[in-house]
Structure formats: structure tokens, C-alpha cells
Short mmCIF file of C-alpha atoms in Angstrom, two decimals:
data_model
loop_
_atom_site.label_atom_id
_atom_site.label_comp_id
_atom_site.label_asym_id
_atom_site.label_seq_id
_atom_site.Cartn_x
_atom_site.Cartn_y
_atom_site.Cartn_z
CA UNK A 1 125.92 -79.34 127.71
CA UNK A 2 128.36 -76.46 126.94
CA UNK A 3 126.94 -76.00 123.56
CA UNK A 4 123.44 -75.23 124.86
CA UNK A 5 122.47 -71.87 125.34
CA UNK A 6 119.80 -70.75 127.93
CA UNK A 7 118.47 -67.08 127.57
CA UNK A 8 115.40 -64.92 127.61
CA UNK A 9 113.28 -65.00 124.64
CA UNK A 10 111.45 -61.80 123.42
CA UNK A 11 111.55 -61.85 119.61
CA UNK A 12 108.37 -62.83 118.02
CA UNK A 13 110.22 -65.29 115.73
CA UNK A 14 111.48 -67.15 118.79
CA UNK A 15 107.97 -67.35 120.25
CA UNK A 16 106.49 -69.01 117.23
CA UNK A 17 109.42 -71.47 117.93
CA UNK A 18 107.93 -71.94 121.34
CA UNK A 19 104.45 -72.50 119.62
CA UNK A 20 105.88 -75.29 117.50
CA UNK A 21 107.80 -77.00 120.08
CA UNK A 22 104.66 -76.90 122.31
CA UNK A 23 102.57 -78.51 119.73
CA UNK A 24 105.29 -81.31 118.98
CA UNK A 25 105.74 -82.05 122.65
CA UNK A 26 102.11 -82.48 123.77
CA UNK A 27 100.27 -82.95 120.47
CA UNK A 28 97.68 -80.21 121.20
CA UNK A 29 97.19 -76.81 119.77
CA UNK A 30 99.56 -74.40 121.36
CA UNK A 31 98.83 -71.09 123.26
CA UNK A 32 98.10 -68.22 120.54
CA UNK A 33 101.18 -66.25 119.88
CA UNK A 34 99.26 -63.03 120.71
CA UNK A 35 98.61 -64.42 124.24
CA UNK A 36 101.96 -65.30 124.96
CA UNK A 37 103.58 -61.85 123.69
CA UNK A 38 101.14 -60.13 125.88
CA UNK A 39 101.97 -62.09 128.91
CA UNK A 40 105.57 -61.39 128.40
CA UNK A 41 105.20 -57.47 127.87
CA UNK A 42 103.17 -57.63 131.32
CA UNK A 43 105.45 -59.26 133.76
CA UNK A 44 105.69 -62.52 132.26
CA UNK A 45 108.76 -64.39 131.07
CA UNK A 46 109.90 -67.02 128.40
CA UNK A 47 113.21 -68.62 128.81
CA UNK A 48 114.50 -70.56 125.90
CA UNK A 49 117.24 -73.47 125.58
CA UNK A 50 119.03 -73.44 122.14
CA UNK A 51 121.49 -75.77 120.32
CA UNK A 52 122.87 -73.21 117.89
CA UNK A 53 119.89 -71.68 116.23
CA UNK A 54 117.51 -74.55 117.07
CA UNK A 55 115.02 -74.03 120.24
CA UNK A 56 115.20 -77.40 122.03
CA UNK A 57 113.30 -76.35 125.12
CA UNK A 58 111.63 -73.40 126.88
CA UNK A 59 109.88 -72.19 130.04
CA UNK A 60 106.80 -69.96 129.78
CA UNK A 61 105.36 -67.98 132.84
CA UNK A 62 103.03 -65.21 133.27
CA UNK A 63 102.31 -62.59 136.23
CA UNK A 64 99.90 -63.85 139.03
CA UNK A 65 98.20 -62.29 142.05
CA UNK A 66 96.30 -63.68 144.82
CA UNK A 67 95.38 -62.55 148.18
CA UNK A 68 97.72 -59.77 148.31
CA UNK A 69 100.69 -61.62 146.91
CA UNK A 70 102.22 -61.03 143.38
CA UNK A 71 103.97 -64.18 142.01
CA UNK A 72 105.25 -65.50 138.81
CA UNK A 73 102.94 -68.42 137.29
CA UNK A 74 105.23 -70.86 135.39
CA UNK A 75 102.95 -72.66 133.35
CA UNK A 76 104.89 -74.62 130.90
CA UNK A 77 108.30 -76.30 130.74
CA UNK A 78 109.11 -78.47 127.88
CA UNK A 79 112.19 -80.11 126.41
CA UNK A 80 112.54 -81.73 122.88
CA UNK A 81 112.72 -85.51 123.57
CA UNK A 82 115.98 -85.64 121.87
CA UNK A 83 117.68 -83.65 124.55
CA UNK A 84 115.73 -85.11 127.65
CA UNK A 85 117.32 -86.30 130.62
CA UNK A 86 120.33 -84.10 129.97
CA UNK A 87 119.75 -81.57 132.84
CA UNK A 88 118.26 -78.96 130.31
CA UNK A 89 114.92 -78.51 132.48
CA UNK A 90 117.12 -77.79 135.55
CA UNK A 91 119.12 -74.91 133.52
CA UNK A 92 115.80 -73.33 132.21
CA UNK A 93 114.50 -73.14 135.95
CA UNK A 94 117.99 -71.66 137.24
CA UNK A 95 117.71 -68.90 134.58
CA UNK A 96 113.82 -68.48 135.20
CA UNK A 97 114.89 -67.96 138.77
CA UNK A 98 117.73 -65.41 137.99
CA UNK A 99 115.49 -63.46 135.84
CA UNK A 100 112.60 -63.35 138.06
CA UNK A 101 114.62 -62.22 140.98
CA UNK A 102 115.66 -59.29 138.88
CA UNK A 103 111.98 -58.53 137.92
CA UNK A 104 111.54 -58.29 141.55
CA UNK A 105 109.63 -61.54 142.16
CA UNK A 106 109.85 -63.79 145.51
CA UNK A 107 107.67 -66.65 144.51
CA UNK A 108 107.15 -68.65 141.48
CA UNK A 109 104.44 -71.14 141.28
CA UNK A 110 103.53 -74.07 139.03
CA UNK A 111 101.99 -77.51 138.99
CA UNK A 112 102.94 -81.26 138.28
CA UNK A 113 101.36 -84.56 138.31
CA UNK A 114 101.80 -86.01 141.65
CA UNK A 115 102.44 -89.40 140.20
CA UNK A 116 105.34 -88.09 137.87
CA UNK A 117 108.19 -88.66 140.26
CA UNK A 118 110.93 -87.48 138.08
CA UNK A 119 109.37 -84.19 138.02
CA UNK A 120 108.87 -84.26 141.85
CA UNK A 121 112.63 -84.87 142.12
CA UNK A 122 113.57 -81.92 140.11
CA UNK A 123 110.95 -79.76 141.74
CA UNK A 124 111.78 -80.56 145.36
CA UNK A 125 115.14 -82.29 145.59
CA UNK A 126 117.00 -80.12 142.98
CA UNK A 127 115.15 -76.77 142.86
CA UNK A 128 113.97 -77.08 146.51
CA UNK A 129 110.49 -76.07 146.03
CA UNK A 130 107.71 -77.23 148.35
CA UNK A 131 104.39 -78.44 147.80
CA UNK A 132 101.51 -78.14 150.26
CA UNK A 133 98.37 -77.73 148.12
CA UNK A 134 96.72 -80.51 146.25
CA UNK A 135 94.52 -79.80 143.57
CA UNK A 136 91.75 -82.37 142.50
CA UNK A 137 91.25 -82.79 138.60
CA UNK A 138 92.93 -79.32 138.17
CA UNK A 139 92.54 -79.27 134.24
CA UNK A 140 89.56 -81.38 133.80
CA UNK A 141 90.01 -84.11 131.49
CA UNK A 142 92.78 -83.97 128.78
CA UNK A 143 93.33 -86.03 125.73
CA UNK A 144 97.09 -85.63 125.16
CA UNK A 145 99.45 -88.39 125.40
CA UNK A 146 100.81 -87.48 128.77
CA UNK A 147 97.50 -86.80 130.66
CA UNK A 148 94.99 -89.12 128.83
CA UNK A 149 93.45 -91.47 131.01
CA UNK A 150 93.70 -90.12 134.69
CA UNK A 151 92.07 -87.32 136.46
CA UNK A 152 94.45 -84.29 135.88
CA UNK A 153 95.24 -83.91 139.75
CA UNK A 154 98.18 -81.63 140.56
CA UNK A 155 100.62 -80.78 143.30
CA UNK A 156 101.24 -76.85 143.31
CA UNK A 157 104.84 -76.17 143.75
CA UNK A 158 105.78 -72.91 145.81
CA UNK A 159 109.34 -71.91 144.87
CA UNK A 160 110.36 -69.11 147.37
CA UNK A 161 113.26 -67.74 145.43
CA UNK A 162 114.76 -65.53 148.09
CA UNK A 163 114.27 -67.85 150.99
CA UNK A 164 116.70 -70.08 152.85
CA UNK A 165 115.30 -73.04 151.76
CA UNK A 166 116.22 -72.13 148.19
CA UNK A 167 119.48 -69.92 148.75
CA UNK A 168 120.91 -72.24 151.31
CA UNK A 169 119.58 -75.70 149.59
CA UNK A 170 117.87 -76.42 153.02
CA UNK A 171 116.68 -79.86 153.82
CA UNK A 172 115.84 -81.22 157.31
CA UNK A 173 118.41 -83.41 158.97
CA UNK A 174 117.87 -86.37 161.49
CA UNK A 175 114.09 -86.66 160.71
CA UNK A 176 112.42 -89.96 161.54
CA UNK A 177 110.40 -90.67 158.44
CA UNK A 178 107.52 -92.83 158.94
CA UNK A 179 106.14 -95.02 156.01
CA UNK A 180 103.33 -97.21 157.06
CA UNK A 181 102.48 -97.84 153.53
CA UNK A 182 103.32 -101.27 151.72
CA UNK A 183 103.82 -102.10 147.95
CA UNK A 184 103.28 -105.62 146.57
CA UNK A 185 104.08 -106.39 142.89
CA UNK A 186 101.28 -107.92 140.62
CA UNK A 187 101.86 -110.96 138.42
CA UNK A 188 103.04 -108.47 135.62
CA UNK A 189 105.53 -106.91 138.23
CA UNK A 190 103.70 -103.58 138.69
CA UNK A 191 103.64 -102.02 142.03
CA UNK A 192 100.39 -102.00 144.00
CA UNK A 193 99.84 -99.80 147.00
CA UNK A 194 98.44 -101.28 150.21
CA UNK A 195 97.19 -98.78 152.82
CA UNK A 196 97.35 -99.32 156.62
CA UNK A 197 94.09 -99.67 158.65
CA UNK A 198 94.75 -96.63 160.80
CA UNK A 199 95.68 -93.09 160.38
CA UNK A 200 98.44 -92.63 163.28
CA UNK A 201 101.07 -91.76 160.45
CA UNK A 202 99.49 -88.31 160.68
CA UNK A 203 100.99 -87.73 163.96
CA UNK A 204 104.54 -88.65 162.78
CA UNK A 205 107.29 -85.88 162.55
CA UNK A 206 107.95 -86.86 158.82
CA UNK A 207 106.35 -89.38 156.53
CA UNK A 208 107.19 -91.19 153.22
CA UNK A 209 104.76 -92.11 150.54
CA UNK A 210 105.61 -94.50 147.72
CA UNK A 211 104.63 -93.60 144.19
CA UNK A 212 105.24 -95.62 141.00
CA UNK A 213 108.68 -95.12 139.14
CA UNK A 214 107.14 -95.36 135.79
CA UNK A 215 103.49 -94.19 135.59
CA UNK A 216 103.37 -93.58 132.09
CA UNK A 217 104.10 -97.18 131.33
CA UNK A 218 101.62 -98.24 134.10
CA UNK A 219 98.73 -96.15 132.45
CA UNK A 220 99.60 -98.13 129.28
CA UNK A 221 99.81 -101.59 130.67
CA UNK A 222 97.24 -101.59 133.56
CA UNK A 223 95.07 -98.53 133.48
CA UNK A 224 92.79 -99.70 136.29
CA UNK A 225 95.96 -99.97 138.66
CA UNK A 226 97.32 -96.39 137.38
CA UNK A 227 93.97 -95.15 138.51
CA UNK A 228 94.01 -97.07 141.69
CA UNK A 229 97.39 -95.33 142.45
CA UNK A 230 95.65 -91.67 141.48
CA UNK A 231 92.74 -92.19 143.81
CA UNK A 232 94.72 -93.70 146.93
CA UNK A 233 97.34 -91.31 146.71
CA UNK A 234 95.07 -88.29 146.24
CA UNK A 235 93.62 -89.34 149.71
CA UNK A 236 97.02 -89.34 151.29
CA UNK A 237 98.31 -86.27 149.91
CA UNK A 238 95.04 -84.40 150.77
CA UNK A 239 95.21 -85.61 154.25
CA UNK A 240 98.90 -84.60 154.59
CA UNK A 241 98.47 -81.23 153.35
CA UNK A 242 95.55 -80.61 155.59
CA UNK A 243 97.76 -81.72 158.55
CA UNK A 244 100.05 -78.98 157.80
CA UNK A 245 102.80 -81.20 155.99
CA UNK A 246 104.54 -80.44 152.84
CA UNK A 247 106.38 -82.38 150.33
CA UNK A 248 110.14 -81.38 150.24
CA UNK A 249 112.10 -84.25 148.82
CA UNK A 250 112.13 -87.62 146.92
CA UNK A 251 113.95 -90.62 148.11
CA UNK A 252 115.10 -92.43 144.88
CA UNK A 253 115.43 -96.20 144.74
CA UNK A 254 116.05 -99.08 142.41
CA UNK A 255 112.70 -100.45 143.32
CA UNK A 256 109.57 -100.11 141.27
CA UNK A 257 108.62 -97.12 143.37
CA UNK A 258 110.02 -93.67 144.79
CA UNK A 259 109.47 -92.47 147.90
CA UNK A 260 108.01 -88.84 148.43
CA UNK A 261 109.09 -87.16 151.84
CA UNK A 262 107.01 -85.04 153.83
CA UNK A 263 107.62 -82.74 156.89
CA UNK A 264 105.73 -80.17 158.72
CA UNK A 265 105.43 -76.91 156.42
CA UNK A 266 106.16 -74.67 159.79
CA UNK A 267 109.72 -75.97 160.04
CA UNK A 268 110.60 -75.08 156.55
CA UNK A 269 112.61 -71.60 156.10
CA UNK A 270 110.43 -70.02 153.50
CA UNK A 271 109.93 -66.23 152.50
CA UNK A 272 106.62 -66.06 154.43
CA UNK A 273 105.90 -69.27 156.54
CA UNK A 274 102.38 -67.88 157.53
CA UNK A 275 101.15 -67.81 153.88
CA UNK A 276 98.36 -69.93 152.71
CA UNK A 277 98.56 -72.06 149.60
CA UNK A 278 97.90 -70.26 146.47
CA UNK A 279 95.23 -71.86 144.35
CA UNK A 280 95.06 -71.71 140.49
#
């Protein structure tokens, strides 16, 4: 990783490189360069990862405002497939945080697919973001490889970058996590979620919810089961958010599922604990 440089992107030529990488990774038409340039000149931010002169990853964000709160909306983070699983996404977010603080921001928000546990782990267990807002079919139907076939539900991450949660890497201790959900394996060894008859788990102090470890593979091999996971977890996550819980951590396992950990939002040391979720 010592030969990878992470830095702010401002030159037009490098913004064209962002566009090229965006198209390569998602297989769809990229954001017009005039749009990203305008965003960067008006409170936005692009951070690039470079191997020599080659751009291998980027994060793109623009200024947002809602209900009296200004924030940085982190719209895209991408790493070239050749360089994935090397920690570059974390490096991009770390530099985004540092630069955002210099710009005067206290909050960065972005969304991710709730069934992508690797993203959830980065966002909550490594970056110490929290999720207390669930958005149903956020982007409508999308045809790219990562999103095709399922409603584009999203968790919104709230990254309070000046808070004890982030600065002190806060995680709750000695919480008793309740997990009333069971998982059985199908004949094809894919996980299937089984729900309890009662909702008494909403009165627990903390809750664990299983999600598939390999959602993209599941979509390819059993699209109906993948949809079943989307609809069942949508219901669970909406109930948790409505009951005042927030996603704060991912317990990783060697099983076919990972476990999302929720605690009460009120116990998390955030910049502004009384804030309502900011909707995209």
C-alpha cells in the first residue's frame, strides 16, 4: 500500500479519469464532467487514489442541506477491481474525513445496499458511521450489474466526523444482543431467513439481524431467494429504525451470514443526538 497515493482531485484531466473509472466499474453512463466540476467548486469534494499516474479509485461528494443542517453528501466511492480488498476504500474515506473537517463540515452522509455486508462492515465497524434511516427503492429500478434484479433499498449512513463515536472509535460494551431470527440452508446451501412469530425482540436493549454474506452470488443463483431476503430484512430494518435503533456494527462469521448489530440511537455519542434522519 505504500505505493498508493491518496489526494484531493481538482484538475479537469483527473476528473475525466474519474468519469472513465466510474463507467468501467458500474457499466453505465457517468456523471457529466461539468456537473462534477461545478459541485467541487461549490462545497463538494473529490478524493482520488493513484498507483503512479493511474487513478485506481475515487470518492465523489457534493454539498447538501436539509432542515437547517449543512452536510457533505458522499455520492460515490469506487475502487478498480484489480485493487479491491486492499483497504483503499478506507484510505479514501479517511482522507475525505480529514478534508471535510478542514472545510468546516461536521456530518457526511451516503447510502449503501443493506444486503451488502462488506460495505456495512466498512461503514460501521471501521468508519464508525451509524444508520438510522432506511429508504425503500431509493433509486428506482437500476440495470447495472450490482443493482439489477432487486429494489434499490438503501441504508443511509450518518458519519458525525467530529463526534466521540468517530473520534474515540466508540462501540457499546456489555450489551446483550438478542437474535430471534434463524437461518436455514437450502438444498443449494444458500441461507434462508426464518422470522419469529412475535415482535417482542423490539423491546430488547440490542438486536442482531442476519444478512447473506454473498448477496451478489445469491442474486445470480437464486433470484427469488435474494428478493425474499430484501423484503424480509426491509421489514425488520424499518421496524428497528422506527423503534429508535441504529445500526452500529457488523459481527462477521465463517457462516453463510453476517450479523448486523443495532442499539438504541439515544445511547450513541453523536454530534447532535436529537437530529432526525436526513433523507435523500
